[in-house]
XYZ file of C-alpha atoms in Angstrom:
749
model
C -4.176 -37.029 20.432
C -1.405 -34.951 22.066
C 1.275 -36.605 19.924
C -0.764 -35.883 16.826
C -1.268 -32.240 17.740
C 2.471 -31.713 18.192
C 3.035 -32.782 14.605
C 0.351 -30.530 13.133
C 1.930 -27.479 11.503
C -1.032 -26.080 9.634
C -4.784 -26.126 9.543
C -6.370 -25.433 6.157
C -9.735 -23.759 5.984
C -11.516 -22.845 2.766
C -14.183 -20.171 2.716
C -16.238 -21.033 -0.324
C -17.662 -18.097 -2.219
C -20.953 -19.846 -2.948
C -22.165 -20.315 0.626
C -25.915 -19.987 0.840
C -27.684 -17.430 2.964
C -29.069 -20.215 5.108
C -25.554 -21.297 6.093
C -24.622 -17.727 6.960
C -27.693 -17.374 9.184
C -26.891 -20.704 10.827
C -23.360 -19.503 11.606
C -24.715 -16.299 13.154
C -27.075 -18.295 15.383
C -24.210 -20.539 16.486
C -22.121 -17.474 17.180
C -24.804 -16.037 19.484
C -24.925 -19.352 21.349
C -21.134 -19.416 21.680
C -21.135 -15.925 23.214
C -23.241 -17.241 26.086
C -20.867 -20.103 26.843
C -18.169 -19.404 29.433
C -14.742 -18.570 28.039
C -12.779 -20.177 30.895
C -10.720 -23.160 29.637
C -10.645 -24.762 33.101
C -14.447 -24.916 33.249
C -14.588 -26.621 29.886
C -11.870 -29.079 30.943
C -13.785 -30.090 34.081
C -16.966 -30.351 32.045
C -15.147 -32.651 29.658
C -14.011 -34.719 32.636
C -17.622 -35.089 33.707
C -18.555 -36.077 30.164
C -15.851 -38.738 30.167
C -17.239 -40.162 33.394
C -20.688 -40.351 31.849
C -19.263 -42.029 28.780
C -17.557 -44.847 30.712
C -18.556 -48.207 29.237
C -21.292 -50.032 31.035
C -21.020 -53.595 32.275
C -21.464 -56.150 29.467
C -24.915 -57.672 29.209
C -25.306 -61.072 30.911
C -27.211 -64.048 29.737
C -30.301 -65.490 31.370
C -28.251 -68.346 32.854
C -26.146 -66.036 35.057
C -27.200 -65.186 38.607
C -28.340 -61.836 39.910
C -24.798 -60.849 40.967
C -24.337 -58.831 37.799
C -27.346 -56.658 38.584
C -26.019 -55.956 42.056
C -22.641 -54.931 40.674
C -24.368 -52.680 38.106
C -26.292 -50.904 40.857
C -23.107 -50.408 42.866
C -21.319 -49.054 39.797
C -24.127 -46.561 39.111
C -24.050 -45.360 42.687
C -20.292 -45.023 42.489
C -20.524 -42.921 39.320
C -22.958 -40.562 41.006
C -20.622 -40.292 43.973
C -17.713 -39.464 41.668
C -19.727 -36.750 39.950
C -20.575 -35.196 43.299
C -16.913 -35.206 44.294
C -15.900 -33.552 41.031
C -18.522 -30.850 41.525
C -17.327 -30.286 45.070
C -13.725 -29.909 43.997
C -14.793 -27.500 41.259
C -16.594 -25.283 43.766
C -13.837 -25.365 46.394
C -10.703 -25.010 44.284
C -11.764 -22.788 41.377
C -14.038 -20.079 42.732
C -11.243 -17.617 43.375
C -9.495 -18.264 40.040
C -12.766 -18.031 38.167
C -13.791 -14.725 39.711
C -10.395 -13.167 39.172
C -10.099 -14.452 35.590
C -13.607 -13.288 34.717
C -12.851 -9.889 36.171
C -9.710 -9.536 34.038
C -11.523 -10.708 30.935
C -14.432 -8.334 31.546
C -12.107 -5.371 31.999
C -10.205 -6.260 28.815
C -13.462 -6.546 26.876
C -14.711 -3.182 28.123
C -11.424 -1.495 27.294
C -11.546 -3.062 23.824
C -14.998 -1.551 23.280
C -13.749 1.843 24.413
C -10.744 1.509 22.085
C -12.983 0.728 19.108
C -15.198 3.733 19.846
C -12.194 6.052 20.132
C -10.760 4.813 16.829
C -14.089 5.549 15.160
C -14.020 9.172 16.391
C -10.300 9.734 15.674
C -10.834 11.225 12.206
C -13.581 13.525 13.490
C -11.279 15.278 15.934
C -11.011 18.911 14.981
C -7.527 20.044 16.001
C -4.218 18.313 15.492
C -3.516 18.541 19.235
C -6.758 16.708 19.991
C -5.891 13.969 17.508
C -2.428 13.629 19.036
C -3.974 13.352 22.502
C -6.412 10.721 21.217
C -3.584 8.682 19.698
C -1.712 8.801 23.004
C -4.843 7.537 24.761
C -5.233 4.778 22.176
C -1.655 3.621 22.737
C -2.198 3.598 26.485
C -5.408 1.607 26.101
C -3.677 -0.936 23.859
C -0.927 -1.384 26.464
C -3.506 -1.783 29.236
C -5.446 -4.355 27.219
C -2.208 -6.227 26.543
C -1.382 -6.331 30.277
C -4.876 -7.569 31.145
C -4.717 -10.286 28.501
C -1.280 -11.390 29.719
C -2.458 -11.619 33.334
C -5.608 -13.433 32.238
C -3.521 -16.019 30.404
C -1.429 -16.597 33.535
C -4.559 -17.079 35.637
C -5.992 -19.486 33.077
C -2.725 -21.453 33.078
C -2.860 -21.790 36.875
C -6.474 -22.937 36.712
C -5.639 -25.534 34.097
C -2.711 -26.869 36.171
C -4.885 -27.245 39.260
C -7.625 -28.897 37.222
C -5.178 -31.377 35.711
C -3.797 -32.323 39.125
C -7.271 -32.885 40.468
C -8.252 -34.870 37.411
C -5.182 -37.121 37.745
C -5.877 -37.947 41.401
C -9.545 -38.487 40.744
C -8.947 -40.737 37.769
C -6.420 -42.756 39.765
C -8.986 -43.334 42.493
C -11.599 -44.247 39.895
C -9.261 -46.787 38.320
C -8.512 -48.346 41.731
C -12.165 -48.787 42.611
C -12.957 -49.989 39.102
C -10.278 -52.678 39.489
C -11.707 -53.712 42.836
C -15.167 -53.968 41.332
C -13.757 -55.975 38.379
C -15.068 -53.621 35.723
C -13.324 -53.526 32.343
C -14.148 -52.078 29.003
C -15.441 -54.398 26.378
C -12.718 -55.549 23.966
C -15.063 -55.193 21.038
C -15.827 -51.588 21.969
C -12.119 -50.858 22.398
C -11.354 -52.223 18.950
C -14.148 -50.192 17.390
C -12.935 -47.024 19.103
C -9.349 -47.644 17.954
C -10.446 -48.230 14.368
C -12.590 -45.101 14.445
C -9.697 -43.042 15.843
C -7.290 -44.325 13.177
C -9.822 -43.510 10.479
C -10.184 -39.944 11.758
C -6.404 -39.475 11.873
C -6.016 -40.761 8.305
C -8.749 -38.395 7.114
C -7.093 -35.429 8.804
C -3.687 -36.339 7.390
C -5.140 -36.524 3.882
C -6.732 -33.106 4.356
C -3.432 -31.660 5.594
C -1.518 -33.144 2.653
C -4.088 -31.714 0.259
C -3.773 -28.322 1.959
C 0.012 -28.463 1.603
C -0.313 -29.198 -2.116
C -2.821 -26.372 -2.624
C -1.068 -23.769 -0.498
C -0.655 -21.420 -3.500
C -4.441 -21.083 -3.747
C -5.129 -20.603 -0.070
C -8.236 -18.886 1.121
C -7.322 -18.861 4.812
C -4.267 -20.559 6.314
C -3.316 -20.826 9.962
C 0.396 -21.415 10.467
C 2.342 -22.212 13.591
C 5.454 -20.128 13.195
C 8.571 -21.039 15.152
C 10.803 -17.987 14.695
C 10.435 -17.711 10.907
C 12.464 -15.136 9.043
C 10.744 -12.367 7.120
C 11.436 -14.051 3.783
C 9.626 -17.206 4.926
C 6.318 -15.567 5.706
C 3.579 -16.346 3.250
C 1.393 -13.249 3.467
C 0.365 -13.413 -0.150
C 3.126 -12.627 -2.601
C 3.110 -8.893 -2.376
C 5.127 -7.374 0.446
C 6.910 -9.669 2.877
C 5.697 -9.230 6.439
C 7.990 -9.126 9.431
C 8.550 -12.157 11.599
C 5.488 -13.057 13.638
C 6.712 -14.398 16.973
C 6.535 -13.879 20.709
C 9.328 -14.075 23.250
C 7.652 -16.367 25.746
C 4.924 -18.939 25.676
C 3.524 -21.133 22.938
C 3.886 -20.236 19.236
C 1.597 -17.795 17.537
C -0.994 -18.624 14.958
C -0.700 -16.454 11.865
C -3.846 -15.763 9.873
C -3.014 -15.225 6.216
C -5.728 -14.023 3.885
C -5.242 -13.757 0.170
C -4.743 -16.025 -2.808
C -4.445 -15.779 -6.531
C -6.599 -13.320 -8.402
C -8.076 -16.046 -10.593
C -9.448 -17.995 -7.622
C -12.517 -17.066 -5.642
C -11.429 -18.336 -2.219
C -11.274 -15.603 0.384
C -11.746 -15.413 4.128
C -13.113 -12.358 5.881
C -11.896 -11.248 9.314
C -15.269 -12.222 10.766
C -14.813 -15.760 9.495
C -11.309 -15.787 10.986
C -12.736 -14.912 14.398
C -15.183 -17.815 14.135
C -12.396 -20.235 13.253
C -10.364 -19.049 16.250
C -13.319 -19.562 18.590
C -13.939 -23.018 17.188
C -10.269 -23.984 17.657
C -10.301 -22.846 21.286
C -13.563 -24.644 21.913
C -12.067 -27.909 20.623
C -8.759 -27.569 22.486
C -8.800 -24.764 25.067
C -5.481 -25.651 26.722
C -3.229 -26.128 23.721
C -3.750 -22.809 21.965
C -1.459 -19.798 21.771
C -1.977 -16.339 23.135
C -2.574 -14.861 19.704
C -5.385 -17.291 19.021
C -6.990 -16.357 22.341
C -6.801 -12.697 21.316
C -8.546 -13.457 18.032
C -11.283 -15.348 19.844
C -11.893 -12.389 22.173
C -12.558 -9.938 19.332
C -16.202 -9.013 18.907
C -17.770 -10.017 15.612
C -19.041 -6.481 15.061
C -15.451 -5.179 15.325
C -13.796 -8.068 13.483
C -11.994 -5.879 10.946
C -10.504 -3.339 13.352
C -9.839 -5.957 16.034
C -7.968 -8.304 13.695
C -5.832 -5.507 12.295
C -5.064 -4.311 15.822
C -3.646 -7.769 16.586
C -1.648 -7.678 13.351
C -0.150 -4.319 14.323
C 0.725 -5.496 17.816
C 2.384 -8.628 16.389
C 4.508 -6.890 13.747
C 2.540 -8.078 10.733
C 1.996 -4.682 9.158
C 4.285 -2.943 6.682
C 6.740 -0.725 8.542
C 6.128 2.468 6.586
C 5.407 5.744 8.308
C 2.331 7.579 7.080
C 2.709 11.323 6.692
C -0.048 13.745 7.656
C -0.886 16.658 5.384
C -2.992 19.766 5.921
C -5.152 20.035 2.794
C -8.117 22.078 4.003
C -10.185 23.429 6.852
C -12.444 20.425 7.445
C -11.456 17.961 10.206
C -10.805 15.161 7.709
C -8.356 17.369 5.777
C -6.496 18.792 8.770
C -4.519 15.556 9.163
C -4.833 13.771 5.825
C -2.902 10.456 5.563
C -0.374 10.230 2.718
C 2.379 7.720 1.857
C 5.300 9.016 -0.183
C 6.625 6.945 -3.065
C 10.164 7.425 -1.732
C 9.219 5.491 1.399
C 7.752 2.680 -0.678
C 10.962 2.446 -2.733
C 13.122 2.439 0.403
C 11.032 -0.383 1.812
C 11.371 -2.387 -1.415
C 15.143 -1.879 -1.406
C 15.435 -3.012 2.212
C 13.464 -6.197 1.546
C 14.940 -7.037 -1.880
C 11.563 -6.570 -3.576
C 12.515 -4.087 -6.267
C 11.208 -6.523 -8.889
C 7.727 -5.389 -7.892
C 8.469 -2.212 -9.857
C 10.605 -3.642 -12.672
C 9.330 -7.189 -13.252
C 12.927 -8.529 -13.165
C 14.190 -10.446 -10.130
C 17.927 -10.632 -10.894
C 19.643 -7.285 -10.338
C 22.146 -7.628 -13.208
C 19.370 -8.553 -15.606
C 17.300 -5.629 -14.288
C 20.049 -3.135 -15.102
C 20.378 -4.460 -18.651
C 16.605 -4.297 -19.166
C 16.425 -0.715 -17.879
C 19.253 0.385 -20.166
C 17.461 -1.124 -23.159
C 14.171 0.483 -22.095
C 15.634 3.982 -21.896
C 17.420 3.588 -25.229
C 14.062 2.816 -26.844
C 12.412 5.647 -24.906
C 15.014 8.093 -26.218
C 14.273 6.951 -29.769
C 10.593 7.823 -29.223
C 11.194 11.128 -27.386
C 14.548 12.529 -28.513
C 13.673 16.033 -27.251
C 12.748 14.897 -23.740
C 14.132 16.972 -20.881
C 15.372 13.776 -19.199
C 18.440 13.591 -21.399
C 19.720 16.890 -19.959
C 20.240 15.286 -16.536
C 23.707 13.723 -16.551
C 23.533 12.553 -12.916
C 20.999 9.783 -13.556
C 22.337 6.244 -13.823
C 19.975 4.887 -16.483
C 20.793 1.306 -15.499
C 19.106 2.011 -12.153
C 16.377 4.438 -13.261
C 12.904 2.916 -12.835
C 10.028 4.209 -15.016
C 6.652 4.476 -13.276
C 3.085 5.563 -13.971
C 0.589 7.197 -11.670
C -2.795 5.502 -11.658
C -5.893 7.394 -10.558
C -9.170 5.536 -10.377
C -12.525 6.044 -8.741
C -13.973 3.166 -6.773
C -16.707 2.642 -4.211
C -16.600 2.285 -0.444
C -18.577 -0.339 1.460
C -21.385 2.202 1.670
C -21.241 2.808 -2.123
C -19.694 6.247 -1.772
C -17.378 7.412 -4.606
C -13.731 7.194 -3.595
C -10.700 8.464 -5.534
C -7.636 6.189 -5.148
C -4.139 7.340 -6.158
C -1.365 4.776 -6.622
C 1.874 4.171 -8.525
C 3.078 1.135 -10.454
C 6.050 0.299 -12.641
C 5.897 0.620 -16.415
C 7.541 -2.799 -16.730
C 6.181 -6.047 -15.342
C 5.687 -9.739 -15.996
C 3.678 -9.198 -19.179
C 0.264 -10.599 -20.024
C -1.159 -14.101 -20.065
C -1.531 -14.189 -23.899
C 2.083 -13.103 -24.200
C 3.189 -15.860 -21.825
C 1.106 -18.499 -23.614
C 2.477 -17.429 -26.996
C 6.019 -17.814 -25.722
C 5.306 -21.269 -24.297
C 3.693 -22.358 -27.576
C 6.599 -21.078 -29.649
C 8.517 -24.173 -30.895
C 11.692 -22.137 -31.401
C 11.854 -20.981 -27.773
C 14.372 -23.022 -25.762
C 13.340 -21.742 -22.327
C 16.226 -19.264 -22.077
C 15.958 -15.499 -21.731
C 15.252 -13.734 -25.003
C 18.033 -11.349 -26.104
C 17.282 -7.811 -25.019
C 17.306 -6.546 -28.585
C 14.437 -8.921 -29.394
C 12.611 -8.787 -26.048
C 9.324 -6.859 -26.247
C 9.426 -6.237 -22.458
C 6.376 -7.225 -20.447
C 3.697 -4.836 -19.297
C 2.572 -4.733 -15.695
C -0.478 -7.006 -15.938
C 0.385 -10.376 -14.373
C 0.332 -10.464 -10.581
C -1.873 -9.198 -7.793
C -2.365 -5.443 -7.866
C -1.887 -5.204 -4.099
C 1.668 -6.465 -4.725
C 2.564 -4.340 -7.756
C 0.557 -1.122 -7.218
C 1.544 1.061 -4.273
C -1.123 3.287 -2.797
C -0.476 6.870 -1.735
C -3.853 8.273 -0.723
C -7.593 7.958 -1.135
C -10.144 10.749 -0.998
C -13.919 10.676 -0.899
C -15.647 12.481 -3.733
C -17.754 14.400 -1.230
C -14.560 15.728 0.372
C -12.947 16.775 -2.914
C -16.188 18.430 -4.068
C -16.539 20.369 -0.822
C -12.853 21.421 -0.883
C -11.821 21.740 -4.580
C -8.262 22.764 -3.651
C -7.608 19.612 -1.619
C -6.751 17.374 -4.582
C -4.313 19.858 -6.234
C -2.521 20.300 -2.892
C -2.248 16.535 -2.531
C -0.815 16.128 -6.024
C 1.638 18.965 -5.355
C 3.109 16.991 -2.454
C 3.262 13.911 -4.637
C 4.981 15.803 -7.481
C 7.590 17.239 -5.100
C 8.466 13.737 -3.921
C 8.724 12.483 -7.528
C 10.967 15.404 -8.456
C 13.410 14.406 -5.716
C 13.318 10.775 -6.837
C 14.128 11.814 -10.402
C 16.932 14.276 -9.694
C 18.780 12.796 -6.691
C 17.250 9.330 -6.316
C 16.670 7.375 -3.123
C 18.699 4.784 -1.204
C 17.939 1.947 1.154
C 18.045 2.412 4.924
C 21.797 1.723 4.949
C 22.494 4.349 2.289
C 24.194 1.884 -0.076
C 21.892 0.973 -2.976
C 20.583 3.983 -4.897
C 17.895 4.042 -7.570
C 16.154 6.797 -9.508
C 12.434 6.905 -10.267
C 11.153 8.661 -13.397
C 7.506 9.713 -13.632
C 6.549 8.887 -17.238
C 2.856 9.753 -17.061
C -0.438 9.431 -15.256
C -3.203 7.024 -16.229
C -6.892 6.745 -15.536
C -10.262 7.238 -17.114
C -11.041 10.528 -18.833
C -12.922 11.855 -15.810
C -9.980 11.228 -13.472
C -7.539 12.838 -15.919
C -9.788 15.873 -16.201
C -9.868 16.232 -12.409
C -6.093 15.984 -12.056
C -5.372 18.395 -14.911
C -8.376 20.664 -14.347
C -8.956 20.633 -18.095
C -10.919 23.282 -19.934
C -11.372 20.792 -22.804
C -12.696 17.331 -22.035
C -15.364 14.892 -23.190
C -18.038 16.546 -21.041
C -17.836 19.687 -23.253
C -19.161 17.959 -26.369
C -21.948 19.786 -28.289
C -25.436 18.764 -27.208
C -27.243 20.136 -30.265
C -26.585 20.999 -33.890
C -26.610 24.708 -33.059
C -26.226 26.573 -29.767
C -25.685 30.151 -28.625
C -22.445 29.313 -26.808
C -19.643 27.892 -28.925
C -18.196 24.534 -27.835
C -14.584 24.720 -26.633
C -13.552 21.176 -27.589
C -13.670 17.663 -26.209
C -9.991 16.569 -26.253
C -7.076 17.698 -24.083
C -4.552 16.775 -26.808
C -6.138 18.567 -29.772
C -9.020 20.942 -30.565
C -11.488 18.385 -31.907
C -15.059 19.535 -31.296
C -14.087 23.214 -31.127
C -16.694 25.512 -32.738
C -15.654 28.765 -34.360
C -17.067 31.677 -36.316
C -17.633 31.333 -39.207
C -18.829 27.716 -38.857
C -16.624 26.452 -41.673
C -13.597 27.063 -39.427
C -14.916 24.665 -36.789
C -13.075 21.400 -36.103
C -15.593 18.521 -36.036
C -14.781 15.680 -33.688
C -16.851 13.221 -35.762
C -14.258 13.266 -38.556
C -11.960 10.252 -37.992
C -10.302 10.224 -41.417
C -6.559 10.497 -41.948
C -7.029 14.068 -43.234
C -9.209 15.324 -40.371
C -8.752 18.958 -39.369
C -7.943 18.124 -35.754
C -4.638 16.447 -36.778
C -3.038 19.852 -37.310
C -4.212 21.099 -33.892
C -2.341 18.478 -31.838
C -0.430 20.124 -28.944
C -1.119 23.606 -30.283
C -2.980 24.924 -27.250
C -2.842 23.890 -23.586
C -6.071 22.427 -22.149
C -5.701 24.292 -18.844
C -5.549 27.847 -17.594
C -2.892 27.073 -14.989
C -0.220 24.352 -14.984
C -1.528 21.295 -13.061
C 0.295 20.705 -9.795
C 1.114 17.105 -10.741
C 3.323 18.472 -13.562
C 5.487 20.622 -11.286
C 9.091 19.482 -11.653
C 8.255 16.773 -14.216
C 10.566 16.676 -17.284
C 8.743 17.567 -20.504
C 8.584 15.025 -23.353
C 8.950 17.869 -25.850
C 8.169 21.560 -26.415
C 4.471 22.157 -25.836
C 3.754 18.435 -25.284
C 2.992 18.638 -21.557
C -0.591 17.477 -22.156
C 0.679 14.088 -23.400
C 1.694 13.373 -19.795
C -2.001 12.590 -19.225
C -2.118 9.226 -20.984
C -5.140 7.785 -22.739
C -5.349 4.017 -23.152
C -7.165 1.575 -25.382
C -9.277 0.082 -22.608
C -10.817 3.321 -21.324
C -11.262 4.919 -24.746
C -12.562 1.913 -26.666
C -13.591 -1.030 -24.472
C -15.166 1.205 -21.855
C -16.060 4.115 -24.138
C -16.667 4.247 -27.889
C -17.402 0.525 -28.179
C -20.685 1.042 -26.323
C -21.861 3.452 -29.009
C -20.504 1.397 -31.907
C -21.961 -1.969 -30.823
C -25.398 -0.544 -29.999
C -25.535 1.334 -33.319
C -24.517 -1.725 -35.379
C -27.104 -3.986 -33.739
C -29.876 -1.452 -34.355
C -28.817 -1.083 -38.003
C -28.820 -4.857 -38.501
C -32.243 -5.331 -36.925
C -33.868 -2.965 -39.417
C -33.363 -5.174 -42.494
C -31.457 -8.372 -41.644
C -33.112 -9.777 -38.510
C -36.490 -11.610 -38.648
C -39.359 -10.292 -36.543
C -42.479 -8.171 -36.725
C -41.363 -5.443 -34.303
C -38.206 -3.893 -32.872
C -38.705 -5.707 -29.571
C -39.101 -9.067 -31.330
C -35.995 -8.526 -33.460
C -33.915 -7.465 -30.466
C -35.216 -10.543 -28.634
C -33.950 -12.676 -31.531
C -30.517 -11.001 -31.288
C -30.446 -11.482 -27.504
C -31.192 -15.212 -27.758
C -28.646 -15.647 -30.537
C -26.013 -13.770 -28.500
C -26.558 -15.991 -25.466
C -26.306 -19.087 -27.650
C -23.061 -17.712 -29.130
C -21.601 -17.187 -25.648
C -22.556 -20.720 -24.598
C -21.128 -22.423 -27.695
C -17.916 -20.355 -27.824
C -17.178 -20.401 -24.058
C -17.729 -16.683 -23.516
C -19.171 -15.237 -20.338
C -22.485 -13.657 -21.304
C -22.684 -11.663 -18.051
C -26.471 -12.178 -18.125
C -26.901 -9.192 -20.454
C -30.294 -8.859 -22.121
C -30.233 -7.060 -25.475
C -33.281 -4.790 -25.651
C -34.158 -1.119 -26.042
C -33.063 -0.290 -22.514
C -29.621 -1.877 -22.701
C -29.068 -0.423 -26.177
C -30.160 3.070 -25.075
C -32.561 3.279 -28.018
C -35.093 6.104 -27.811
C -35.528 7.080 -31.469
C -34.403 10.675 -30.868
C -30.739 10.287 -29.808
C -27.716 8.175 -30.611
C -27.865 4.688 -29.049
C -25.347 3.850 -26.350
C -24.897 0.592 -24.475
C -25.957 0.721 -20.837
C -23.639 -1.871 -19.276
C -20.851 -1.354 -16.806
C -18.324 -4.067 -17.720
C -15.773 -3.393 -20.421
C -15.428 -7.139 -21.040
C -18.975 -7.177 -22.452
C -17.815 -4.971 -25.317
C -15.039 -7.429 -26.123
C -17.501 -10.329 -26.252
C -19.983 -8.312 -28.317
C -17.277 -7.433 -30.851
C -16.587 -11.156 -31.325
C -20.326 -11.667 -31.701
C -20.570 -8.929 -34.353
C -17.837 -10.644 -36.366
C -19.798 -13.910 -36.055
C -23.101 -12.188 -36.905
C -21.650 -10.573 -40.042
C -20.504 -13.976 -41.270
C -23.946 -15.503 -40.623
C -25.849 -12.626 -42.263
C -23.532 -12.386 -45.252
C -22.260 -8.906 -44.433
C -18.841 -8.320 -45.982
C -16.767 -6.206 -48.307
C -18.921 -7.224 -51.308
C -22.270 -6.324 -49.719
C -24.426 -3.966 -51.776
C -25.476 -1.838 -48.811
C -22.679 0.765 -48.333
C -23.472 1.165 -44.631
C -23.066 -2.582 -44.108
C -19.742 -2.512 -45.952
C -18.558 0.313 -43.698
C -19.592 -1.641 -40.595
C -17.684 -4.705 -41.800
C -14.537 -2.671 -42.471
C -14.783 -1.048 -39.018
C -15.049 -4.434 -37.302
C -12.009 -5.707 -39.195
C -10.087 -2.549 -38.313
C -10.860 -2.952 -34.600
C -9.568 -6.532 -34.748
C -6.286 -5.216 -36.169
C -6.119 -2.206 -33.824
C -3.467 -3.568 -31.382
C -1.254 -4.585 -34.312
C -1.782 -1.187 -35.957
C -0.713 0.562 -32.758
C 2.462 -1.529 -32.633
C 3.205 -0.829 -36.313
C 2.699 2.921 -35.798
C 5.210 2.881 -32.937
C 7.738 0.969 -35.059
C 7.260 3.416 -37.944
C 7.858 6.344 -35.571
C 11.083 4.750 -34.334
C 12.191 4.057 -37.911
C 11.576 7.666 -38.954
C 13.537 8.962 -35.991
């Protein structure tokens, strides 16, 4: 067993996503039982010694023809076993009382200090003054050092206990073997063969599991590595940022817990599950584990997240980027607000040769050629951009980036605004990659830059290609409206420096420039950042109102009502001759320049509002498509769908939609098409009440299928049905139309 353990380099544990609630409850019950068990490895070793004595093979059964000598020997053997057990218990009491008390005392103190540390970390953000927070951080560092000293001393005590226990076990076993030889007791050969075969079978099974884990390492849910002085480039902490080497100067090797995996696989391991695995490993082999694994096993399940990350920080497994503290308001949470500058992210990427996370190109020479081609195309689109006035920028090393602002949810379902940055260029999309692989003319070589469409930043894990700067609760930003503009002002100042002077690595050798091309997000996030006076929330609610509507778009004046009414600009007009075309970039949608635009080069005179980018997904898949799909289905059910009532006809559509998803391999997302999901009330426009944008994509495919089944096309007599058919065809061609419009713009320039 010891020889086998020396060869083991990795244990592979999969945390399946479909575990039942019963299994989770069973694990919690086992965890409560494990907390009661003593944590001393020496106690468990002596207990195992006692178990081995109890499991010694009994004397083989004798036949009726043998004399009663066998029974006498069996009685003597039983008495001898009891005597051995008494001696083991006596040695345990005499030799280990002092070690046990001292070790338990150290462990108890470390556990209490850990609880105090967790409580202090919870109250750190609530500290009012900066001096109090600084004092708390000093206390936290002192507590971490004290806990580390206690754990180190506890490990030494445990090692001494184990050594004494092993010496006693060796002498005791030697005496047992001598008396067993004198009493002519031997294990049965048949039992020995069965045990050997069983052991070989277990080893083969474990080896197969380890080989399978090695083959599937790219899709790991939780991996435990023994690291013997690995370099930073050899760590496998996902494929985002490379962690520093995880090692210790003395003692056995660490165990590294790596959580992650590919985005298309549902295998993840929570910190709480990691703690359970560590406890199970120590329970199976208490003497052969490393100090890091013992630290994981000592973390309380209630503090699994903070405890695990505390071990990661102490072991050098966190990204070495300093977090700045900003004063954004009067509340305690805004007095020392955490913020990571983009310049520090870029410096880190330069130091670790990970600049391809922003450009999508690994080779540096190829990256420079791609960037030169990108900026030549960008200049063709925006010839009046202020960027071309800066002669100090090396365009071969200028990286274009976007800001991404999105609102998510915390674990307690509280709205949270997350601000991050990602590169404009990336590895492309999966359809783009599949199309290239299916192209018979592609020889596997790089496409010439003049013909390369340049990949978007879609493929890859977002935690490896998007770099976070800050997050702010909605309750905080609502209570302090000036907090978000102040935050974006700091961000804009950092971006201005990156664009004008650039940034270098820690050695001051490699320099790159970063150009802020725009900010992305849903319309609500853009309105918050720009503090728009015209946005989609200002749309007219009635045909006539006392107060004139100011408009719904930050790029034009669509939806703006004027006196007389014939001068109004209706937003419902989507024709090529609509009145809002002439109002593009004629009037700013803000009263004061947004702070995120301070120092940002303008794409053209009066075109500052185009910095706030709208995208196809937010505007169509997650916006207008909900209204369009719900309206089309309600129009079709009036005259084309069988049924005696609206509910019956919608039920027919719902069943047909589910059958379509099943036969065409679409995910139906368990959506039920009825009045509620369609938002049908009879007095207002219908609007789909679903939260996933992918549902709109599937429903658009279904509408195309439904039109073919119902005979709706360009030759249909009903003009409304003909319009619906033309709209569906136009949406199918929308990505191609966008590409053609860009090419036409370049050609005209």
